[in-house]
Structures are given as C-alpha cells and as structure tokens.
PDB file of C-alpha atoms and ligand atoms in Angstrom:
ATOM      1  CA  MET S   5       0.060   0.063   0.155  1.00 97.00           C
ATOM      2  CA  ARG S   6       1.612   3.194  -1.579  1.00 98.00           C
ATOM      3  CA  ILE S   7       0.949   6.317   0.496  1.00 98.00           C
ATOM      4  CA  VAL S   8       2.027   9.753   0.678  1.00 99.00           C
ATOM      5  CA  VAL S   9       2.008  11.910   3.764  1.00 99.00           C
ATOM      6  CA  LEU S  10       1.878  16.556   3.276  1.00 98.00           C
ATOM      7  CA  THR S  11       3.049  17.831   6.190  1.00 98.00           C
ATOM      8  CA  GLY S  12       2.923  21.318   7.255  1.00 97.00           C
ATOM      9  CA  ALA S  13       3.483  23.913  10.510  1.00 95.00           C
ATOM     10  CA  GLY S  14       0.298  22.495  13.226  1.00 96.00           C
ATOM     11  CA  ILE S  15       2.253  19.337  12.755  1.00 98.00           C
ATOM     12  CA  SER S  16       5.754  21.314  14.943  1.00 97.00           C
ATOM     13  CA  ALA S  17       3.599  23.265  16.460  1.00 95.00           C
ATOM     14  CA  GLU S  18       3.725  21.445  19.746  1.00 97.00           C
ATOM     15  CA  SER S  19       7.307  20.995  19.369  1.00 97.00           C
ATOM     16  CA  GLY S  20       6.917  25.005  20.494  1.00 93.00           C
ATOM     17  CA  VAL S  21       7.183  25.578  16.769  1.00 91.00           C
ATOM     18  CA  PRO S  22       4.826  28.562  15.566  1.00 85.00           C
ATOM     19  CA  THR S  23       2.789  27.996  12.334  1.00 86.00           C
ATOM     20  CA  PHE S  24       2.133  31.173  10.050  1.00 79.00           C
ATOM     21  CA  ARG S  25      -1.259  31.119  10.356  1.00 72.00           C
ATOM     22  CA  ASP S  26      -2.375  31.845  13.156  1.00 66.00           C
ATOM     23  CA  ALA S  27      -0.357  35.377  13.532  1.00 59.00           C
ATOM     24  CA  ASP S  28      -2.940  36.905  11.601  1.00 54.00           C
ATOM     25  CA  GLY S  29      -0.650  37.216   8.525  1.00 53.00           C
ATOM     26  CA  LEU S  30       2.955  38.362  11.071  1.00 59.00           C
ATOM     27  CA  TRP S  31       5.098  36.312  11.136  1.00 70.00           C
ATOM     28  CA  GLU S  32       6.839  37.520  14.918  1.00 71.00           C
ATOM     29  CA  GLY S  33       6.007  40.658  13.778  1.00 81.00           C
ATOM     30  CA  HIS S  34       7.274  40.631   9.907  1.00 87.00           C
ATOM     31  CA  SER S  35       5.126  41.049   7.061  1.00 88.00           C
ATOM     32  CA  VAL S  36       5.400  37.517   4.089  1.00 88.00           C
ATOM     33  CA  ASP S  37       6.594  40.075   2.175  1.00 92.00           C
ATOM     34  CA  ASP S  38       8.720  41.324   4.706  1.00 94.00           C
ATOM     35  CA  VAL S  39      10.048  38.568   5.224  1.00 94.00           C
ATOM     36  CA  ALA S  40       9.313  35.611   2.718  1.00 94.00           C
ATOM     37  CA  THR S  41       9.894  37.160  -1.026  1.00 96.00           C
ATOM     38  CA  PRO S  42      12.353  37.160  -2.806  1.00 97.00           C
ATOM     39  CA  GLU S  43      11.259  40.823  -3.033  1.00 97.00           C
ATOM     40  CA  GLY S  44      11.727  42.081   0.289  1.00 97.00           C
ATOM     41  CA  PHE S  45      15.275  40.046   0.040  1.00 97.00           C
ATOM     42  CA  GLU S  46      16.107  42.284  -1.948  1.00 97.00           C
ATOM     43  CA  ARG S  47      14.730  45.778  -0.422  1.00 97.00           C
ATOM     44  CA  ASP S  48      16.239  44.121   3.374  1.00 97.00           C
ATOM     45  CA  PRO S  49      18.683  41.404   3.496  1.00 96.00           C
ATOM     46  CA  ASP S  50      20.173  41.884   6.280  1.00 96.00           C
ATOM     47  CA  LEU S  51      17.065  41.360   7.944  1.00 95.00           C
ATOM     48  CA  VAL S  52      16.141  38.194   6.067  1.00 96.00           C
ATOM     49  CA  GLN S  53      18.941  37.048   7.403  1.00 97.00           C
ATOM     50  CA  ARG S  54      18.821  37.754  11.161  1.00 95.00           C
ATOM     51  CA  PHE S  55      15.009  37.026  10.607  1.00 94.00           C
ATOM     52  CA  TYR S  56      16.004  33.032   9.436  1.00 96.00           C
ATOM     53  CA  ASP S  57      19.049  32.957  11.790  1.00 96.00           C
ATOM     54  CA  ALA S  58      16.703  32.628  14.745  1.00 94.00           C
ATOM     55  CA  ARG S  59      14.304  30.309  13.159  1.00 94.00           C
ATOM     56  CA  ARG S  60      17.200  28.748  12.438  1.00 96.00           C
ATOM     57  CA  ARG S  61      18.354  28.682  16.398  1.00 96.00           C
ATOM     58  CA  ALA S  62      15.237  28.392  17.485  1.00 94.00           C
ATOM     59  CA  VAL S  63      14.548  25.035  15.893  1.00 95.00           C
ATOM     60  CA  ALA S  64      17.298  24.124  17.003  1.00 96.00           C
ATOM     61  CA  SER S  65      16.057  23.982  20.579  1.00 96.00           C
ATOM     62  CA  VAL S  66      13.137  22.018  20.190  1.00 97.00           C
ATOM     63  CA  VAL S  67      12.099  18.559  19.887  1.00 98.00           C
ATOM     64  CA  PRO S  68      10.228  16.500  18.097  1.00 98.00           C
ATOM     65  CA  ASN S  69       7.035  15.487  19.383  1.00 98.00           C
ATOM     66  CA  ALA S  70       4.623  12.445  19.612  1.00 99.00           C
ATOM     67  CA  ALA S  71       3.540  12.944  15.735  1.00 99.00           C
ATOM     68  CA  HIS S  72       6.788  13.373  13.665  1.00 99.00           C
ATOM     69  CA  HIS S  73       7.883  10.118  16.416  1.00 98.00           C
ATOM     70  CA  ALA S  74       4.731   8.864  15.612  1.00 99.00           C
ATOM     71  CA  LEU S  75       5.168   9.321  10.890  1.00 99.00           C
ATOM     72  CA  ALA S  76       8.694   7.412  11.418  1.00 98.00           C
ATOM     73  CA  ARG S  77       7.262   4.327  12.581  1.00 98.00           C
ATOM     74  CA  LEU S  78       5.722   4.592   9.675  1.00 98.00           C
ATOM     75  CA  GLU S  79       7.902   4.360   7.851  1.00 98.00           C
ATOM     76  CA  ARG S  80       9.974   1.506   9.623  1.00 98.00           C
ATOM     77  CA  ALA S  81       6.564  -0.092   9.356  1.00 98.00           C
ATOM     78  CA  PHE S  82       5.749   0.622   5.718  1.00 98.00           C
ATOM     79  CA  GLY S  83       9.488   0.781   3.921  1.00 98.00           C
ATOM     80  CA  ASP S  84       9.348   2.728   0.804  1.00 97.00           C
ATOM     81  CA  GLU S  85       6.162   2.830   0.214  1.00 98.00           C
ATOM     82  CA  LEU S  86       5.810   5.484   2.553  1.00 98.00           C
ATOM     83  CA  LEU S  87       6.674   9.184   1.055  1.00 98.00           C
ATOM     84  CA  VAL S  88       6.580  12.026   3.299  1.00 99.00           C
ATOM     85  CA  VAL S  89       5.854  15.104   1.783  1.00 99.00           C
ATOM     86  CA  THR S  90       6.179  18.221   4.160  1.00 98.00           C
ATOM     87  CA  GLN S  91       6.184  22.586   3.419  1.00 98.00           C
ATOM     88  CA  ASN S  92       8.659  22.519   7.263  1.00 97.00           C
ATOM     89  CA  VAL S  93      11.805  24.557   6.988  1.00 97.00           C
ATOM     90  CA  ASP S  94      12.144  22.921  10.363  1.00 97.00           C
ATOM     91  CA  ASP S  95      14.322  19.056  10.510  1.00 98.00           C
ATOM     92  CA  LEU S  96      12.126  17.507  13.224  1.00 98.00           C
ATOM     93  CA  HIS S  97      11.345  15.041  10.399  1.00 98.00           C
ATOM     94  CA  GLU S  98      14.391  14.337   9.783  1.00 98.00           C
ATOM     95  CA  ARG S  99      15.821  14.715  13.338  1.00 98.00           C
ATOM     96  CA  ALA S 100      12.274  11.730  14.893  1.00 98.00           C
ATOM     97  CA  GLY S 101      13.973   9.045  12.102  1.00 98.00           C
ATOM     98  CA  THR S 102      11.856   9.610   9.162  1.00 98.00           C
ATOM     99  CA  ARG S 103      14.526   8.852   6.266  1.00 98.00           C
ATOM    100  CA  ASN S 104      11.829   8.750   2.760  1.00 98.00           C
ATOM    101  CA  LEU S 105      11.193  13.169   2.895  1.00 98.00           C
ATOM    102  CA  VAL S 106      10.670  15.305   0.557  1.00 98.00           C
ATOM    103  CA  HIS S 107      11.561  19.529   1.850  1.00 98.00           C
ATOM    104  CA  MET S 108       9.327  20.885  -0.500  1.00 98.00           C
ATOM    105  CA  HIS S 109       9.802  24.228   1.019  1.00 98.00           C
ATOM    106  CA  GLY S 110      13.612  23.802   1.443  1.00 98.00           C
ATOM    107  CA  GLU S 111      15.603  23.870   5.233  1.00 98.00           C
ATOM    108  CA  LEU S 112      16.447  25.814   7.722  1.00 97.00           C
ATOM    109  CA  GLN S 113      19.927  24.260   7.489  1.00 97.00           C
ATOM    110  CA  ARG S 114      20.868  25.021   4.569  1.00 98.00           C
ATOM    111  CA  ALA S 115      22.078  27.619   2.974  1.00 98.00           C
ATOM    112  CA  LEU S 116      22.049  27.874  -1.012  1.00 98.00           C
ATOM    113  CA  CYS S 117      24.631  30.054  -2.535  1.00 98.00           C
ATOM    114  CA  ALA S 118      23.088  32.789  -5.107  1.00 96.00           C
ATOM    115  CA  ALA S 119      27.262  32.611  -6.979  1.00 98.00           C
ATOM    116  CA  CYS S 120      26.970  28.474  -7.371  1.00 98.00           C
ATOM    117  CA  GLY S 121      24.035  27.188  -6.803  1.00 98.00           C
ATOM    118  CA  ALA S 122      25.347  24.843  -3.847  1.00 98.00           C
ATOM    119  CA  ARG S 123      23.410  23.778  -1.154  1.00 98.00           C
ATOM    120  CA  PRO S 124      26.105  23.186   1.635  1.00 98.00           C
ATOM    121  CA  VAL S 125      24.667  22.154   5.038  1.00 97.00           C
ATOM    122  CA  TRP S 126      23.858  25.317   7.526  1.00 97.00           C
ATOM    123  CA  ASP S 127      23.895  25.424  10.925  1.00 95.00           C
ATOM    124  CA  ALA S 128      25.342  28.828  11.323  1.00 96.00           C
ATOM    125  CA  ASP S 129      24.310  31.993  11.242  1.00 97.00           C
ATOM    126  CA  LEU S 130      24.092  33.900   7.880  1.00 97.00           C
ATOM    127  CA  GLU S 131      24.375  37.259   9.598  1.00 91.00           C
ATOM    128  CA  PRO S 132      27.226  38.970   9.240  1.00 91.00           C
ATOM    129  CA  ARG S 133      27.748  37.129   5.618  1.00 93.00           C
ATOM    130  CA  PRO S 134      29.803  33.849   5.119  1.00 97.00           C
ATOM    131  CA  PRO S 135      31.850  32.985   2.426  1.00 98.00           C
ATOM    132  CA  CYS S 136      30.567  29.595   0.082  1.00 98.00           C
ATOM    133  CA  PRO S 137      32.085  26.391   1.116  1.00 97.00           C
ATOM    134  CA  VAL S 138      32.565  25.652  -2.636  1.00 98.00           C
ATOM    135  CA  CYS S 139      32.783  28.856  -4.207  1.00 98.00           C
ATOM    136  CA  GLY S 140      33.871  30.894  -1.646  1.00 98.00           C
ATOM    137  CA  GLU S 141      30.877  34.568  -2.820  1.00 98.00           C
ATOM    138  CA  ARG S 142      29.322  35.297   0.384  1.00 97.00           C
ATOM    139  CA  MET S 143      25.790  35.656  -1.719  1.00 97.00           C
ATOM    140  CA  LEU S 144      24.793  32.908   0.367  1.00 98.00           C
ATOM    141  CA  ARG S 145      20.683  32.645   1.812  1.00 98.00           C
ATOM    142  CA  PRO S 146      18.919  30.301   3.395  1.00 98.00           C
ATOM    143  CA  ASP S 147      17.930  27.513   1.517  1.00 98.00           C
ATOM    144  CA  VAL S 148      13.665  28.591   1.946  1.00 98.00           C
ATOM    145  CA  VAL S 149      11.967  28.308  -0.993  1.00 98.00           C
ATOM    146  CA  TRP S 150       9.939  32.059  -0.949  1.00 97.00           C
ATOM    147  CA  PHE S 151       6.467  33.653  -2.810  1.00 94.00           C
ATOM    148  CA  GLY S 152       6.823  33.622  -5.677  1.00 95.00           C
ATOM    149  CA  GLU S 153       9.890  30.838  -5.909  1.00 97.00           C
ATOM    150  CA  MET S 154       9.380  27.297  -7.349  1.00 98.00           C
ATOM    151  CA  PRO S 155       8.618  24.446  -4.782  1.00 98.00           C
ATOM    152  CA  TYR S 156      11.875  21.540  -4.171  1.00 98.00           C
ATOM    153  CA  ASP S 157      10.977  17.862  -6.366  1.00 98.00           C
ATOM    154  CA  LEU S 158       7.384  18.661  -7.670  1.00 98.00           C
ATOM    155  CA  ASP S 159       7.533  15.919  -9.866  1.00 98.00           C
ATOM    156  CA  ARG S 160       9.113  13.156  -7.386  1.00 98.00           C
ATOM    157  CA  ILE S 161       6.036  14.546  -5.367  1.00 98.00           C
ATOM    158  CA  GLU S 162       3.848  14.584  -8.020  1.00 98.00           C
ATOM    159  CA  ASP S 163       4.434  10.522  -9.347  1.00 98.00           C
ATOM    160  CA  ALA S 164       3.720   9.577  -5.854  1.00 98.00           C
ATOM    161  CA  VAL S 165       0.911  11.547  -5.093  1.00 98.00           C
ATOM    162  CA  VAL S 166      -0.559   9.825  -8.395  1.00 98.00           C
ATOM    163  CA  ALA S 167       0.431   6.669  -8.079  1.00 98.00           C
ATOM    164  CA  CYS S 168      -0.836   5.970  -3.352  1.00 98.00           C
ATOM    165  CA  ASP S 169      -3.318   4.413  -2.492  1.00 98.00           C
ATOM    166  CA  VAL S 170      -3.291   6.964   1.211  1.00 98.00           C
ATOM    167  CA  PHE S 171      -3.081  10.292   0.717  1.00 98.00           C
ATOM    168  CA  ALA S 172      -2.764  12.351   3.961  1.00 98.00           C
ATOM    169  CA  SER S 173      -2.656  15.560   5.187  1.00 98.00           C
ATOM    170  CA  ILE S 174      -1.684  16.852   8.504  1.00 98.00           C
ATOM    171  CA  GLY S 175      -1.289  20.336  10.234  1.00 97.00           C
ATOM    172  CA  THR S 176      -1.423  22.397   7.194  1.00 96.00           C
ATOM    173  CA  SER S 177      -4.202  25.073   6.251  1.00 92.00           C
ATOM    174  CA  GLY S 178      -3.458  24.008   1.994  1.00 91.00           C
ATOM    175  CA  SER S 179      -3.900  27.295   1.737  1.00 89.00           C
ATOM    176  CA  VAL S 180       0.176  27.512  -0.316  1.00 92.00           C
ATOM    177  CA  TYR S 181      -0.172  25.779  -3.725  1.00 94.00           C
ATOM    178  CA  PRO S 182       1.080  23.476  -5.213  1.00 97.00           C
ATOM    179  CA  ALA S 183       0.784  21.155  -2.191  1.00 97.00           C
ATOM    180  CA  ALA S 184      -3.177  22.506  -1.147  1.00 95.00           C
ATOM    181  CA  GLY S 185      -4.041  21.196  -4.690  1.00 96.00           C
ATOM    182  CA  TYR S 186      -2.541  17.197  -3.429  1.00 98.00           C
ATOM    183  CA  VAL S 187      -5.274  15.962  -2.563  1.00 97.00           C
ATOM    184  CA  ALA S 188      -7.438  16.685  -5.358  1.00 97.00           C
ATOM    185  CA  LEU S 189      -5.266  15.244  -8.060  1.00 98.00           C
ATOM    186  CA  ALA S 190      -4.187  12.061  -5.549  1.00 98.00           C
ATOM    187  CA  SER S 191      -7.622  12.008  -5.098  1.00 98.00           C
ATOM    188  CA  ALA S 192      -9.016  11.828  -8.783  1.00 98.00           C
ATOM    189  CA  CYS S 193      -5.868   9.116  -9.068  1.00 98.00           C
ATOM    190  CA  GLY S 194      -8.785   6.186  -6.673  1.00 98.00           C
ATOM    191  CA  ALA S 195      -6.287   7.673  -3.398  1.00 98.00           C
ATOM    192  CA  TRP S 196      -8.247   7.356   0.338  1.00 98.00           C
ATOM    193  CA  THR S 197      -7.977  10.909   1.884  1.00 98.00           C
ATOM    194  CA  VAL S 198      -7.726  11.452   5.365  1.00 98.00           C
ATOM    195  CA  GLU S 199      -7.373  15.191   6.838  1.00 98.00           C
ATOM    196  CA  LEU S 200      -5.326  15.560  10.837  1.00 98.00           C
ATOM    197  CA  ASN S 201      -5.385  18.672  11.910  1.00 97.00           C
ATOM    198  CA  LEU S 202      -6.668  20.935  14.613  1.00 96.00           C
ATOM    199  CA  GLU S 203      -9.793  22.283  12.582  1.00 93.00           C
ATOM    200  CA  PRO S 204     -10.953  21.093   8.959  1.00 90.00           C
ATOM    201  CA  SER S 205      -8.625  22.778   5.901  1.00 88.00           C
ATOM    202  CA  ASP S 206      -9.021  25.226   3.633  1.00 80.00           C
ATOM    203  CA  ALA S 207      -9.158  21.874   0.669  1.00 81.00           C
ATOM    204  CA  LEU S 208     -10.994  22.045  -2.258  1.00 77.00           C
ATOM    205  CA  ILE S 209     -12.412  19.216  -1.752  1.00 88.00           C
ATOM    206  CA  PRO S 210     -13.468  16.892   0.878  1.00 93.00           C
ATOM    207  CA  PHE S 211     -10.952  14.509   2.125  1.00 97.00           C
ATOM    208  CA  ASP S 212     -12.657  11.006   2.339  1.00 97.00           C
ATOM    209  CA  ASP S 213     -11.480  10.802   6.307  1.00 97.00           C
ATOM    210  CA  ALA S 214     -11.613  14.634   8.188  1.00 97.00           C
ATOM    211  CA  ARG S 215      -9.830  14.547  11.773  1.00 97.00           C
ATOM    212  CA  ALA S 216     -10.434  18.061  14.096  1.00 97.00           C
ATOM    213  CA  GLY S 217      -7.648  17.652  16.769  1.00 98.00           C
ATOM    214  CA  TRP S 218      -4.257  17.985  18.033  1.00 98.00           C
ATOM    215  CA  ALA S 219      -1.428  15.877  15.811  1.00 98.00           C
ATOM    216  CA  GLY S 220       0.429  14.596  18.803  1.00 98.00           C
ATOM    217  CA  GLU S 221      -2.209  12.795  19.241  1.00 98.00           C
ATOM    218  CA  LEU S 222      -4.237  12.009  15.447  1.00 98.00           C
ATOM    219  CA  VAL S 223      -1.352  11.011  14.761  1.00 99.00           C
ATOM    220  CA  PRO S 224      -0.093   8.379  16.764  1.00 98.00           C
ATOM    221  CA  ALA S 225      -3.285   7.026  16.440  1.00 98.00           C
ATOM    222  CA  TRP S 226      -3.894   7.586  13.002  1.00 98.00           C
ATOM    223  CA  VAL S 227      -0.374   5.614  12.068  1.00 98.00           C
ATOM    224  CA  ASP S 228      -1.827   2.942  14.341  1.00 98.00           C
ATOM    225  CA  GLU S 229      -4.040   1.716  12.646  1.00 98.00           C
ATOM    226  CA  LEU S 230      -2.627   1.734   9.719  1.00 98.00           C
ATOM    227  CA  VAL S 231      -0.103  -0.116  11.417  1.00 98.00           C
ATOM    228  CA  THR S 232      -2.410  -2.896  12.944  1.00 97.00           C
ATOM    229  CA  ALA S 233      -4.347  -2.990   9.400  1.00 95.00           C
ATOM    230  CA  ARG S 234      -0.625  -4.195   7.041  1.00 90.00           C
ATOM    231  CA  GLY S 235      -0.370  -7.086  10.091  1.00 82.00           C
TER     232      GLY S 235
HETATM  233  P1  OAD D 325       0.047  27.176   8.484  1.00 93.91           P
HETATM  234  O1  OAD D 325       0.222  27.653   9.630  1.00 93.91           O
HETATM  235  O2  OAD D 325      -1.113  27.823   6.910  1.00 93.91           O
HETATM  236  O3  OAD D 325      -1.360  25.674   8.282  1.00 93.91           O
HETATM  237  C1  OAD D 325      -1.028  25.718   9.881  1.00 93.91           C
HETATM  238  C2  OAD D 325      -2.631  24.883  10.482  1.00 93.91           C
HETATM  239  O4  OAD D 325      -2.361  23.352  11.499  1.00 93.91           O
HETATM  240  C3  OAD D 325      -3.348  24.682  10.620  1.00 93.91           C
HETATM  241  O5  OAD D 325      -4.650  24.875  10.049  1.00 93.91           O
HETATM  242  C4  OAD D 325      -4.607  25.236  11.675  1.00 93.91           C
HETATM  243  O6  OAD D 325      -5.162  25.002  12.286  1.00 93.91           O
HETATM  244  C5  OAD D 325      -2.991  23.620  12.434  1.00 93.91           C
HETATM  245  N1  OAD D 325      -2.426  23.154  13.471  1.00 93.91           N
HETATM  246  C6  OAD D 325      -2.104  24.280  14.317  1.00 93.91           C
HETATM  247  N2  OAD D 325      -1.937  23.794  15.840  1.00 93.91           N
HETATM  248  C7  OAD D 325      -2.092  22.586  14.686  1.00 93.91           C
HETATM  249  C8  OAD D 325      -1.691  21.035  16.008  1.00 93.91           C
HETATM  250  N3  OAD D 325      -1.127  20.726  17.506  1.00 93.91           N
HETATM  251  N4  OAD D 325      -2.456  19.782  15.700  1.00 93.91           N
HETATM  252  C9  OAD D 325      -2.607  19.963  14.706  1.00 93.91           C
HETATM  253  N5  OAD D 325      -3.260  21.058  13.692  1.00 93.91           N
HETATM  254  C10 OAD D 325      -2.435  21.715  13.761  1.00 93.91           C
HETATM  255  O7  OAD D 325       1.017  26.446   7.651  1.00 93.91           O
HETATM  256  P2  OAD D 325       1.097  25.267   6.144  1.00 93.91           P
HETATM  257  O8  OAD D 325      -0.397  24.952   5.976  1.00 93.91           O
HETATM  258  O9  OAD D 325       2.216  24.373   7.347  1.00 93.91           O
HETATM  259  O10 OAD D 325       5.661  28.620   3.224  1.00 93.91           O
HETATM  260  O11 OAD D 325       1.757  26.830   6.033  1.00 93.91           O
HETATM  261  C11 OAD D 325       2.033  26.639   3.738  1.00 93.91           C
HETATM  262  C12 OAD D 325       3.476  27.037   3.433  1.00 93.91           C
HETATM  263  O12 OAD D 325       2.775  28.728   3.605  1.00 93.91           O
HETATM  264  C13 OAD D 325       4.470  26.863   5.165  1.00 93.91           C
HETATM  265  O13 OAD D 325       5.781  26.364   4.157  1.00 93.91           O
HETATM  266  C14 OAD D 325       4.763  28.927   4.489  1.00 93.91           C
HETATM  267  C15 OAD D 325       3.569  29.439   5.171  1.00 93.91           C
HETATM  268  O14 OAD D 325       4.126  30.753   4.282  1.00 93.91           O
HETATM  269  C16 OAD D 325       6.205  29.249   2.858  1.00 93.91           C
HETATM  270  O15 OAD D 325       7.516  29.235   3.380  1.00 93.91           O
HETATM  271  C17 OAD D 325       7.199  28.944   1.305  1.00 93.91           C
END
C-alpha cells in the first residue's frame, strides 16, 4: 500500500514552532512580504538573514513530538511505500527518524549560494555574510523557498501522489499551492484521503476522512490503525 503524507506547520506546533497563519498574517511580528519573498530580501537582506538566523536557532532548541515519532514508526512498518512530503523548513521529521522525506519548501539547515547554486548543510548564522564553502562568494541565503519561487522536487512528489493508495494531510491549512492541490490530485487518481488537523482546512474537495484535533494525539492513533491493519 503506497502512502503519501503531506505535513505542514501544525505538526511542529506542539514542539513549540509557531505556525504561519495563526498570527494574523504576521510571522514573529514581520509581514510575509518582508521576510518570505525575493523582493523582501532585495529590500533588506540583513533583516531577512537575521530573521532566519533566529528561526534556525529556535528550531535547534526544540525536539520532535509524538506526531513526528509516529510517522517515523510508520516508515519502519511500510519502508519505501511511504513518502513524507513536508512544507516545513525545520528538521524535526529527520530527527524523529524519517528518511524517505522531501522538503518541498527547503530547509533552514541548508544555505543556498546565489552565485554557484550550491546548497551546503548550514547550522550557523548567515549574518554577517560568510563565504560559500564551494565558490567563496559571499552570496549565501537561507535555502528556503519564498513566495514566487519554485518548490523543490515537484516531479517526484507528483509521481508519488498520483500513484498512492492513501494520501494524508497533517497540520496544514491548505492555502499554499501547489501543496494545497495534492489532495484533489490524489483523490482523482483513486487514493483514500485523510486529514488530521486542528480544524477543517481550506481544501478544495472534502477529505474521505477528516479528523479534528492535536497532531500529537491524532497521528499516533492513525499510525496505529495502519500498522495494525498491515499485520
Ligand atoms: P499554516 O500556518 O498555514 O497552517 C497550519 C495548520 O495547522 C492550521 O490549519 C492549524 O489549524 C493547524 N494546526 C495548528 N496547530 C496544530 C496542532 N497542534 N495539531 C494539528 N494541527 C494544528 O501552515 P502551513 O499550512 O504549513 O510556505 O503553511 C504552508 C506554507 O505557507 C508554509 O510552508 C510556508 C507558509 O508561508 C513557504 O514558506 C513557501
């Protein structure tokens, strides 16, 4: 049974990572236009670098919660039949043990060199500007996909969504495309669709099974069901 799990900020909320849309469109007091667009970075690169430096440090001080651990358990049961696609830029899925994982919106713990395109693993601050370890230019930015930029690995994700038997959406408001469109694609291709979220999302089509509540409770219970059914 092939499973695709799409995760969003809600799965990391109980670890202490703030979600995006629960704070009036402001993100730690900054507008999305200022800190999550290429134009915002052009206007004030130092502000944007400091913003993501703070996010990177904050994520280093939190730990995965029961929902991340449950998805790692699902991977141990289903192996390569499971693909986790996360919109999150934190590394909590990896730290819980998930390996078959796509970070479609990038990773806080990588830098992206605007000069040579390298994407080195990065756990230090990017302000003041350090040199790129590959080309030496001081043009590193966070490897985070901003509004107006192309998410990563779309072909791989779409192939998996089209082929899956179960599609689950966890902790995402369903308001940012292309991720928000995957439930409709999975459903059109015959998958059973499940939503585990604090509240019903903005999805274009209803899920076959929609459960409202905390990811830290809903996800372990759902994983138990799948693992038990597999026997
Ligand atoms: P949002 O902040 O838009 O949505 C988070 C969802 O999680 C909401 O529907 C909440 O109800 C739900 N939620 C909050 N706490 C929860 C909990 N403890 N358990 C379960 N659900 C909970 O975040 P995303 O959907 O991830 O993109 O946002 C999508 C994208 O928009 C992000 O990846 C980012 C952002 O702008 C980019 O940076 C490109």
